[in-house]
């Protein structure tokens, strides 16, 4: 019933940029987020957006480099990633919940997840 589909991942050199997209159906949910998970590491929250305001949130590790935004007409949330570092290499996942979310993000709060898109940053 609920589908989240990420796209836009790829390989880039340090300092480069990528834009990830999360297409939601049947519509965007009230609180949507981006997580990432590198091999042998825990899944960590990166960014979130409260659709109604919108209010946005960014982890300290990406603040000043990443931005999260939405296009309501396309039912899509974006993660613009600039000044990428090798430490940003991970699988990036879109997630959603209905109602109010929390910051910092908690994996257990989210009922809906996309399949992930790989981001690889080389030095």
XYZ file of C-alpha atoms in Angstrom:
123
model
C 0.000 0.000 0.000
C 2.743 2.457 0.993
C 5.716 2.742 -1.328
C 8.910 4.759 -0.951
C 11.387 4.656 -3.825
C 14.826 6.256 -3.587
C 16.936 7.232 -6.554
C 19.915 9.420 -7.409
C 22.761 7.545 -5.773
C 26.053 6.913 -7.495
C 29.801 7.393 -7.325
C 31.449 10.789 -7.016
C 34.831 12.211 -6.048
C 35.316 14.069 -2.794
C 33.950 17.586 -3.068
C 31.294 16.598 -5.580
C 27.513 16.674 -5.337
C 24.554 14.327 -5.651
C 20.822 14.785 -5.229
C 18.777 11.920 -3.845
C 15.037 11.645 -4.435
C 12.366 9.796 -2.482
C 9.088 9.330 -4.323
C 6.206 8.484 -2.004
C 2.869 6.929 -2.859
C 0.032 7.466 -2.475
C 1.367 10.704 -1.008
C 4.095 12.128 1.171
C 3.668 11.487 4.883
C 3.669 14.012 7.678
C 7.266 13.374 8.718
C 9.878 12.050 6.315
C 13.525 11.354 6.907
C 16.800 10.219 5.423
C 18.981 7.620 7.125
C 22.284 6.135 6.045
C 24.150 2.966 6.889
C 27.753 2.146 6.089
C 29.088 -1.427 6.244
C 29.525 -2.660 9.817
C 28.013 0.543 11.211
C 24.657 1.372 12.749
C 21.959 3.070 10.741
C 22.045 6.781 11.534
C 19.645 9.635 10.940
C 20.823 12.267 8.467
C 17.942 14.632 7.779
C 14.213 15.046 8.286
C 11.394 17.226 7.059
C 8.034 17.971 8.600
C 5.862 18.332 5.528
C 3.291 20.724 6.957
C 5.582 23.640 7.814
C 7.980 22.595 6.343
C 10.500 22.327 9.147
C 13.817 20.683 8.343
C 16.501 19.057 10.467
C 20.072 18.031 9.719
C 22.600 15.969 11.606
C 25.692 17.848 12.762
C 27.871 15.716 10.502
C 26.154 17.032 7.357
C 25.015 20.505 8.425
C 26.198 23.139 5.982
C 26.679 20.557 3.228
C 23.291 18.809 2.849
C 19.802 20.231 2.451
C 16.427 18.485 2.563
C 13.422 19.774 0.624
C 10.110 18.689 -0.858
C 8.017 18.976 -3.995
C 4.436 18.369 -2.913
C 3.131 18.263 -6.483
C 5.452 15.337 -7.229
C 5.057 13.621 -3.835
C 8.825 13.715 -3.584
C 11.403 14.573 -0.930
C 14.973 15.442 -1.883
C 18.348 15.306 -0.203
C 20.836 17.632 -1.877
C 24.368 16.595 -0.941
C 27.229 19.009 -1.617
C 30.900 18.956 -0.620
C 30.740 15.192 -0.265
C 33.372 13.412 1.803
C 34.497 9.772 1.782
C 32.889 9.472 5.227
C 29.498 10.029 3.546
C 29.784 6.695 1.719
C 26.772 4.578 2.714
C 23.431 3.187 1.676
C 20.907 5.993 2.010
C 17.323 5.169 2.972
C 14.142 7.183 2.852
C 11.712 6.616 5.716
C 8.321 7.957 6.743
C 5.807 8.014 9.547
C 2.412 9.543 10.098
C 2.022 12.140 12.799
C 4.751 14.011 14.590
C 8.337 12.895 14.467
C 11.257 13.447 16.823
C 14.747 14.829 16.490
C 17.274 13.246 16.790
C 15.844 10.516 14.589
C 15.116 7.055 15.930
C 14.948 4.060 13.595
C 12.156 2.451 15.599
C 9.798 5.366 15.015
C 9.510 4.700 11.278
C 7.082 2.197 9.799
C 7.814 2.786 6.112
C 11.163 2.394 4.368
C 12.510 2.542 0.852
C 14.918 0.027 -0.654
C 17.966 2.277 -0.363
C 20.319 3.900 -2.837
C 24.107 3.608 -2.679
C 26.337 6.675 -2.394
C 30.072 6.172 -2.835
C 32.546 9.032 -2.397
C 36.162 8.476 -3.391
C 39.168 10.509 -2.315
